[in-house]
Coordinates of C-alpha atoms in Angstrom, one line a residue:
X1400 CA -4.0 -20.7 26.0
X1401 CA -5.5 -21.9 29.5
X1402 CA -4.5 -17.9 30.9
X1403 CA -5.9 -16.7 28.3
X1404 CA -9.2 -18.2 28.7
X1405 CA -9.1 -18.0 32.3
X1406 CA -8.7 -14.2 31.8
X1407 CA -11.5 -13.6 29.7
X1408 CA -14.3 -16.3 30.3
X1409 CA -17.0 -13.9 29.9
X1410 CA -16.1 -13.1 25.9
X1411 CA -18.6 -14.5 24.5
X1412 CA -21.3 -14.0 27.4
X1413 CA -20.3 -9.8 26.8
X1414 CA -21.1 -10.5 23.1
X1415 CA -24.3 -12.0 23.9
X1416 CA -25.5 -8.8 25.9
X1417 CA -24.5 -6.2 23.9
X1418 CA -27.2 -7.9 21.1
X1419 CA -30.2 -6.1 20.9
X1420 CA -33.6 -7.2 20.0
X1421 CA -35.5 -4.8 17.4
X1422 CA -39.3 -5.9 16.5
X1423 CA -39.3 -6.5 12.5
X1424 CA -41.2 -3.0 12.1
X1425 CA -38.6 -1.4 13.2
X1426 CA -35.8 -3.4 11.0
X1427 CA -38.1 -2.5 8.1
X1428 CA -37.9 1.2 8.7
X1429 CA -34.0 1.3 9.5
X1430 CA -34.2 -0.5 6.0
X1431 CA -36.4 1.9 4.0
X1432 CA -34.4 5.0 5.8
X1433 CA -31.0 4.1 5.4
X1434 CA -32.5 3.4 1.5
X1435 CA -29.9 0.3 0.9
X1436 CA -32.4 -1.8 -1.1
X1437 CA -32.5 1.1 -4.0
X1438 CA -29.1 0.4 -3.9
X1439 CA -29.2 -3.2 -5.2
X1440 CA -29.5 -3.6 -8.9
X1441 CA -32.8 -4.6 -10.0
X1442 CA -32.2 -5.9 -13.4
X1443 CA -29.4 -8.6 -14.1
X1444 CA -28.0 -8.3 -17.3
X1445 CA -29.4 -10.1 -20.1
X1446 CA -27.2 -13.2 -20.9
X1447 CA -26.4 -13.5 -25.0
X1448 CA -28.4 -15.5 -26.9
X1449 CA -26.4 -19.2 -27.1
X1450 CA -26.1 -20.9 -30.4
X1451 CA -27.4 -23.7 -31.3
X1452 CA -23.9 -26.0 -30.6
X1453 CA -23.5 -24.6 -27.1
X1454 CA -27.1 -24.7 -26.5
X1455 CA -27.3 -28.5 -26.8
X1456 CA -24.3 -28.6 -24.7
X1457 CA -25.9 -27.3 -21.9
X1458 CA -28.9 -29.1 -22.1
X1459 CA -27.2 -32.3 -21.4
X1460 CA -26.3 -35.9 -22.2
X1461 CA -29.8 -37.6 -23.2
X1462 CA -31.6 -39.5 -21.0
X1463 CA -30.5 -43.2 -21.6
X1464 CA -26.7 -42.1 -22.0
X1465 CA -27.2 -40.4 -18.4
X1466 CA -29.1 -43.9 -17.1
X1467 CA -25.9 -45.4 -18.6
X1468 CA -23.3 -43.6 -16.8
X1469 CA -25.2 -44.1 -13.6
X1470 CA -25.4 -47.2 -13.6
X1471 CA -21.3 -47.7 -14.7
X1472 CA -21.1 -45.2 -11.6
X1473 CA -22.7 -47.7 -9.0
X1474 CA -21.7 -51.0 -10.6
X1475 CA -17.7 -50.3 -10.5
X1476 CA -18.4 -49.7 -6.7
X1477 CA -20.6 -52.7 -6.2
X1478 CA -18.8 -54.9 -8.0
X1479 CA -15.6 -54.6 -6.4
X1480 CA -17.4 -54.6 -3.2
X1481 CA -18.4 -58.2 -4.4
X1482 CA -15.3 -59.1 -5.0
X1483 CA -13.9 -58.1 -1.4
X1484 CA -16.6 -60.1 0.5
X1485 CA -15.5 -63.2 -1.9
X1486 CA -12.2 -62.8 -0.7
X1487 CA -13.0 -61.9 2.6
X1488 CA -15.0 -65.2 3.1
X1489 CA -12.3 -67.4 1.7
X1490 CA -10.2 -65.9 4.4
X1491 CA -12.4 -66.8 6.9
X1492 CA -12.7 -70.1 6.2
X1493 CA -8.5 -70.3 6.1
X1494 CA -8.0 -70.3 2.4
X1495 CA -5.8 -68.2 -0.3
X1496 CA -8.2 -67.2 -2.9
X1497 CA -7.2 -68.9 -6.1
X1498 CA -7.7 -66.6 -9.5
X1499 CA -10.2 -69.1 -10.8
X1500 CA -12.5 -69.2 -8.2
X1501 CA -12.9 -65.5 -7.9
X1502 CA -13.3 -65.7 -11.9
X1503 CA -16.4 -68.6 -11.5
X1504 CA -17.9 -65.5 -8.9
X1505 CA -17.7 -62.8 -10.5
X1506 CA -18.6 -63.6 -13.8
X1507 CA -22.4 -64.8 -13.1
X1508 CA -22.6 -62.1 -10.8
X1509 CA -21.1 -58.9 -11.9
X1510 CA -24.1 -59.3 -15.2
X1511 CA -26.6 -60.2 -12.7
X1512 CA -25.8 -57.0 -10.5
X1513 CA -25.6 -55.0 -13.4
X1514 CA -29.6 -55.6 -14.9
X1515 CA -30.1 -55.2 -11.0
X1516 CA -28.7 -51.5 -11.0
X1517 CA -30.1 -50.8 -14.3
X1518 CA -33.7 -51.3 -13.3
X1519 CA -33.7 -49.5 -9.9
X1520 CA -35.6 -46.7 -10.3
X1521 CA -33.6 -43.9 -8.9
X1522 CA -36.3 -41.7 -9.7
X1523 CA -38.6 -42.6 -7.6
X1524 CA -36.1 -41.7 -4.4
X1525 CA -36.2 -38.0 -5.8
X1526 CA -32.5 -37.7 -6.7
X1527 CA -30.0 -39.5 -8.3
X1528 CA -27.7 -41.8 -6.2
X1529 CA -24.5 -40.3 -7.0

């Protein structure tokens, strides 16, 4: 591989010069000569007309059931994240987490996070967090 690039170090310097620089004018009328935009199909077909089932498919869950599943998407995350750090911090301080005290955590505070979630507006960001 080094030969090779020592024997051709100019490739892509040779592909570089043999560009050419044509003023838009002129890329118009090699367009309009050549005649490959009559080419392209103007129309698109016409899709079928869905019924009324596979219509409301495609429009969607409803609003609150979509708020719903975004928030269940970011508080699974969030709350697990929760629980790492509440481990974590028992580690630092040089003691085994115990089942009951990661219980007494998470119970006040996975709810708490949740209504927290829930009322962020994610529309006022532009797009949807996930």
């Amino acid at each position: 591989m080094a030969r090779n690039r020592k024997l051709h170090p100019d490739t892509n310097a040779a592909a570089a010069s043999n560009k050419v620089d044509i003023s838009e004018e002129e890329q118009w009328r090699i367009i309009n000569e050549t005649g490959i935009l009559k080419q392209v199909p103007r129309d698109l077909p016409s899709r079928p007309e869905p019924s009324g089932e596979v219509a409301a498919e495609e429009e969607g869950l409803p609003p609150f059931v979509e708020e719903i599943f975004n928030t269940t998407m970011l508080i699974i995350p969030m709350s697990f994240m929760l629980l790492m750090m509440e481990i974590l911090v028992h580690y630092q301080y040089g003691r085994k987490p115990e089942m009951r005290e990661l219980l007494d955590r998470m119970l006040p505070g996975v709810p708490i996070l949740s209504i927290f979630i829930f009322y962020t507006p994610f529309q006022a960001i532009g797009t949807s967090m996930i």
